[in-house]
PDB file of C-alpha atoms in Angstrom:
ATOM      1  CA  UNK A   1      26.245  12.088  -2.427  1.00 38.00           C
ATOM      2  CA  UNK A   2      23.932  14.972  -1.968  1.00 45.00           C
ATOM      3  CA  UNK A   3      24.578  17.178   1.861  1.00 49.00           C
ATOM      4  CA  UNK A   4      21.614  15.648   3.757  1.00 62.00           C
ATOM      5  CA  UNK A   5      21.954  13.387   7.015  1.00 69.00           C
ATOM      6  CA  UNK A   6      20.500  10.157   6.796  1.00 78.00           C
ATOM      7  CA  UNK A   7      20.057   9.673  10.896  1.00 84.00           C
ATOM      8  CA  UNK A   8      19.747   6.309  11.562  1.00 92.00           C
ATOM      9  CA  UNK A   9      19.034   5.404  15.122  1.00 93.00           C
ATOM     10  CA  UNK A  10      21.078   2.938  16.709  1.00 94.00           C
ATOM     11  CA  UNK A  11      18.092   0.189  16.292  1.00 96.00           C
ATOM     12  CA  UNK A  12      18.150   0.928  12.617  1.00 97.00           C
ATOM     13  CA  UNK A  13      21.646   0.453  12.654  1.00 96.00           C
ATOM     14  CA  UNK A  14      21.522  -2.748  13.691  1.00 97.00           C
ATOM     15  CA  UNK A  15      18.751  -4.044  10.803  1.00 97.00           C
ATOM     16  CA  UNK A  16      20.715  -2.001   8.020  1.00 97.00           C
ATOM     17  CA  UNK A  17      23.791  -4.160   9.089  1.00 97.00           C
ATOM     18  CA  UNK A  18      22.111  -7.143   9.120  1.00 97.00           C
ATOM     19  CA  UNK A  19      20.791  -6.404   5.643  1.00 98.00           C
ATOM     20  CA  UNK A  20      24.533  -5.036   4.492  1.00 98.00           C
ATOM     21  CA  UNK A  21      25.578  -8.526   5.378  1.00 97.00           C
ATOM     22  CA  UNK A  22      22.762 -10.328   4.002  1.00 97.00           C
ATOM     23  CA  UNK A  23      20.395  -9.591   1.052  1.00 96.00           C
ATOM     24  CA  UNK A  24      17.234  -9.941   0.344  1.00 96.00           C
ATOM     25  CA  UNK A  25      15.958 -11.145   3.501  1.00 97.00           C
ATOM     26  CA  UNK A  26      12.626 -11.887   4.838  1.00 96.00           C
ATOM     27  CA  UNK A  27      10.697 -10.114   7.738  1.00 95.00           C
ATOM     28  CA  UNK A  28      11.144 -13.596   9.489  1.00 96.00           C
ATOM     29  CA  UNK A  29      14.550 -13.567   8.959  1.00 97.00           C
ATOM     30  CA  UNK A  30      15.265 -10.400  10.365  1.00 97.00           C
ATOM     31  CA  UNK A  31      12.555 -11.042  12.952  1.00 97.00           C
ATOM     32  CA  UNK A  32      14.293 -14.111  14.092  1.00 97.00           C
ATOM     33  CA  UNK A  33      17.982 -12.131  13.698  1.00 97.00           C
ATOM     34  CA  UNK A  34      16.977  -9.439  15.896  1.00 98.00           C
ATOM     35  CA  UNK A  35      15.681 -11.457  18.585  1.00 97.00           C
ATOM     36  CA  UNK A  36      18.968 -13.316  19.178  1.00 97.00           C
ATOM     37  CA  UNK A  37      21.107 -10.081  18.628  1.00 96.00           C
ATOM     38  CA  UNK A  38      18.660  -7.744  20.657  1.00 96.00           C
ATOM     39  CA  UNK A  39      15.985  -9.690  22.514  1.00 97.00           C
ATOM     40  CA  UNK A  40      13.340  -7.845  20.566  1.00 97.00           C
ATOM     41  CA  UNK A  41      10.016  -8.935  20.563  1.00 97.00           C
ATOM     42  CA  UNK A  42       8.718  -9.170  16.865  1.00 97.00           C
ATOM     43  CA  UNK A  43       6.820  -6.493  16.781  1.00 97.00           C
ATOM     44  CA  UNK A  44       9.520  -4.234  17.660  1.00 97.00           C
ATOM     45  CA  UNK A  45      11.248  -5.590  14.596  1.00 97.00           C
ATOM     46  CA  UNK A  46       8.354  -4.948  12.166  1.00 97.00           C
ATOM     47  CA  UNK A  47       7.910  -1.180  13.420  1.00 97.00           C
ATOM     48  CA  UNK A  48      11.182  -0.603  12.192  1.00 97.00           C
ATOM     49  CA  UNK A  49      10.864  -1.798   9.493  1.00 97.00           C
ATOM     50  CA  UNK A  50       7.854  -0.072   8.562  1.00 97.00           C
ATOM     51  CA  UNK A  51       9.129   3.052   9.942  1.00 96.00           C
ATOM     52  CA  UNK A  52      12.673   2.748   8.033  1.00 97.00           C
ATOM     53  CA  UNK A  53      10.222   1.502   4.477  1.00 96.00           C
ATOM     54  CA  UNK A  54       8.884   5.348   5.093  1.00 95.00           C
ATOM     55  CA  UNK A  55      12.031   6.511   5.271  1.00 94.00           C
ATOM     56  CA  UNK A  56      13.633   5.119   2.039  1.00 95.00           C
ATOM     57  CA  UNK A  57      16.179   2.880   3.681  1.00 96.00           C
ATOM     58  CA  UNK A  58      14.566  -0.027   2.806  1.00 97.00           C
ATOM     59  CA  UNK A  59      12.640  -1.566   0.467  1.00 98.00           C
ATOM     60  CA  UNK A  60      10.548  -4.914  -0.026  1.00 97.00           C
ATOM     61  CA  UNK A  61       9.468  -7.087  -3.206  1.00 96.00           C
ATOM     62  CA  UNK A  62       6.921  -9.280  -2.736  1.00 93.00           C
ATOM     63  CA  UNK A  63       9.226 -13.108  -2.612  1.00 85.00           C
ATOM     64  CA  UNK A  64       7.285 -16.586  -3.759  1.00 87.00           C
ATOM     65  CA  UNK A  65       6.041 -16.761  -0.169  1.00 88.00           C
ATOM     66  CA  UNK A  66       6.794 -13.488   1.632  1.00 93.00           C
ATOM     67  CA  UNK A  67       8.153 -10.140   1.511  1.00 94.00           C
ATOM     68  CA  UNK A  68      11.838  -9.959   0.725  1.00 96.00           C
ATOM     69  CA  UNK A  69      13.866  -7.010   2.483  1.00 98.00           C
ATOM     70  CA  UNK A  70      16.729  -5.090   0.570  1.00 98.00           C
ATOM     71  CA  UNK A  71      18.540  -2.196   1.190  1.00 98.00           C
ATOM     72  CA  UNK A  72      18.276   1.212  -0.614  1.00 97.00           C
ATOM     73  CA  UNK A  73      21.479   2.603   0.995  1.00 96.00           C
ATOM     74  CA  UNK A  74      24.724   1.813   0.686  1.00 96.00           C
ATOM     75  CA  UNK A  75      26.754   1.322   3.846  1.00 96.00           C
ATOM     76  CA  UNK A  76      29.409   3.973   2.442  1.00 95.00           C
ATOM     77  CA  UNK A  77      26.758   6.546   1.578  1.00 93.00           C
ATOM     78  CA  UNK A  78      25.302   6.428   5.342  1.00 94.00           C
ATOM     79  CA  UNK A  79      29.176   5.892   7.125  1.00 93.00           C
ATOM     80  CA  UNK A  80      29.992   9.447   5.104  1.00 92.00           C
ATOM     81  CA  UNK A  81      26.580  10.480   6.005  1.00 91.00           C
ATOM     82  CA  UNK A  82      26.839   9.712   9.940  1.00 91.00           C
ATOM     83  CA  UNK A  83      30.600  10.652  10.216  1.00 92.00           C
ATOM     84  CA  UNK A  84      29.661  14.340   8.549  1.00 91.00           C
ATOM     85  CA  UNK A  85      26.744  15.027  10.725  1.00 90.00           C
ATOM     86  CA  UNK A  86      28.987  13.685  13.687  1.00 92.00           C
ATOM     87  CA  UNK A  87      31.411  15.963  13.067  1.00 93.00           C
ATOM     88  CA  UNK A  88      29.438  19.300  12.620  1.00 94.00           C
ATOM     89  CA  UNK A  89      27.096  18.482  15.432  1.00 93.00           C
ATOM     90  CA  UNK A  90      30.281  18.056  18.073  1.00 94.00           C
ATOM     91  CA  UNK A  91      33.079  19.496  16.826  1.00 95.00           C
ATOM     92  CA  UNK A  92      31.748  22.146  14.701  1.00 95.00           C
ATOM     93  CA  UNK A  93      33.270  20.721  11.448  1.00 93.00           C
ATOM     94  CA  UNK A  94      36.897  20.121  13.024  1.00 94.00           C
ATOM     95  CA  UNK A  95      38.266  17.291  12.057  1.00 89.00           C
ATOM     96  CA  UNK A  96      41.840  18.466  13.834  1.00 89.00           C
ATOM     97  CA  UNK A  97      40.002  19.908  16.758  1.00 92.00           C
ATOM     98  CA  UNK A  98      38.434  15.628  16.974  1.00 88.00           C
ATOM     99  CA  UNK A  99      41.891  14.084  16.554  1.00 83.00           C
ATOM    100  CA  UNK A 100      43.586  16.570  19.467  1.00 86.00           C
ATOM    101  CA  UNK A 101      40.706  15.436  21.613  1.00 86.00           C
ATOM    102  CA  UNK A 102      40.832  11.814  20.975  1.00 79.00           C
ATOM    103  CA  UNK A 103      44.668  11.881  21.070  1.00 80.00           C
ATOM    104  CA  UNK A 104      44.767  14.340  24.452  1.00 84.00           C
ATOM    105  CA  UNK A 105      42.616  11.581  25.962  1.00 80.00           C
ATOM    106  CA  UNK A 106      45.211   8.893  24.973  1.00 74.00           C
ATOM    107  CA  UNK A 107      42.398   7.050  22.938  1.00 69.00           C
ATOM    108  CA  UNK A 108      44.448   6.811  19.524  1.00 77.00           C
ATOM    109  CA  UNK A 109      46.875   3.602  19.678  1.00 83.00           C
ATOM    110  CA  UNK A 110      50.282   3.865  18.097  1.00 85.00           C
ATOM    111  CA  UNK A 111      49.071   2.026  15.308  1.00 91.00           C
ATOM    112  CA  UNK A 112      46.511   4.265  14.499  1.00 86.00           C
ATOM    113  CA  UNK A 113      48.428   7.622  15.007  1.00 84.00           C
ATOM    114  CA  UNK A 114      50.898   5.763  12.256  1.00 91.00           C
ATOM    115  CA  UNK A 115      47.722   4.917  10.125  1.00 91.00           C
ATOM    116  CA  UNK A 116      46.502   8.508  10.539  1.00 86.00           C
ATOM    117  CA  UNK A 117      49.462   9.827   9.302  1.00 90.00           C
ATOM    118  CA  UNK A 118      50.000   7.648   6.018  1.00 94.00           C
ATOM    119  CA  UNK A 119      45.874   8.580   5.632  1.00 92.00           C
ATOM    120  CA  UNK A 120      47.161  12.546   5.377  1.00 91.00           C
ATOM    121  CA  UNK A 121      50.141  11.714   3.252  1.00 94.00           C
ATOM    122  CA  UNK A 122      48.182  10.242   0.762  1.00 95.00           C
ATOM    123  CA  UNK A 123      45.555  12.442   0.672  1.00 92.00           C
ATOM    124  CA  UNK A 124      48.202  15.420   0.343  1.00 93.00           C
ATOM    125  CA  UNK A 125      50.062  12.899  -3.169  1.00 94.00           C
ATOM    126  CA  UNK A 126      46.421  12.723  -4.416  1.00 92.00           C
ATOM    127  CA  UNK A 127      45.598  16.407  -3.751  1.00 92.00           C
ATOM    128  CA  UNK A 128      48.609  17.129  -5.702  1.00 90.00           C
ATOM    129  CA  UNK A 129      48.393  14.916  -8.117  1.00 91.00           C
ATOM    130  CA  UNK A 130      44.894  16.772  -8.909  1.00 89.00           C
ATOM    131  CA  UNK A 131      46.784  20.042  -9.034  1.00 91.00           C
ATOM    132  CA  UNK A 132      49.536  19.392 -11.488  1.00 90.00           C
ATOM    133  CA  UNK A 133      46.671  17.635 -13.663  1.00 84.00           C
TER     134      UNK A 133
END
């Protein structure tokens, strides 16, 4: 994937999820979705949708009775996306300047200190592995 942030606000979040879950899906589907996870009112819903249509998140095809939602993003794509921009934004590109802070505020479980570290060793086999290719 290309270097450009995607920026989803947290609202369009929410309706990419529910189409990650789910697709296609009509507007009143994700009209009627949104009101029971959000309270939104239904034009709320169809804002964003126009809005994130403009933005090439989404896309529509025209169903036997309706318009029929679909994503244009893959989950991964925007996760790598969001975590990148997250990153350079508030750590200045640090991903070991991130962990000390998370793990000097006692936010990283045991678990996931463990996890973190069998994340680095595998990354250092594969890096390797590359290198003696």
């Amino acid at each position: 994937m290309e270097d450009k942030t995607i920026g989803l606000s947290n609202s369009e979040w929410r309706i990419m999820e529910n189409l990650w879950e789910q697709f296609p899906k009509t507007a009143t589907q994700l009209i009627r979705a949104m009101e029971t996870e959000t309270g939104w009112a239904k034009s709320t819903t169809k804002t964003l949708l126009k809005r994130m249509e403009q933005k090439g998140c989404i896309a529509y095809r025209e169903g036997t009775k309706a318009r029929e939602y679909y994503p244009l993003l893959k989950r991964e794509e925007v996760v790598e996306s969001e975590t990148s921009s997250f990153l350079n934004r508030i750590y200045n590109g640090s991903l070991g300047l991130m962990v000390n802070t998370l793990v000097k505020k006692q936010d990283i479980l045991d678990e996931e200190m463990e996890e973190l570290y069998r994340i680095i060793q595998e990354a250092r086999a594969e890096k390797k592995e590359k290198a003696d290719a």
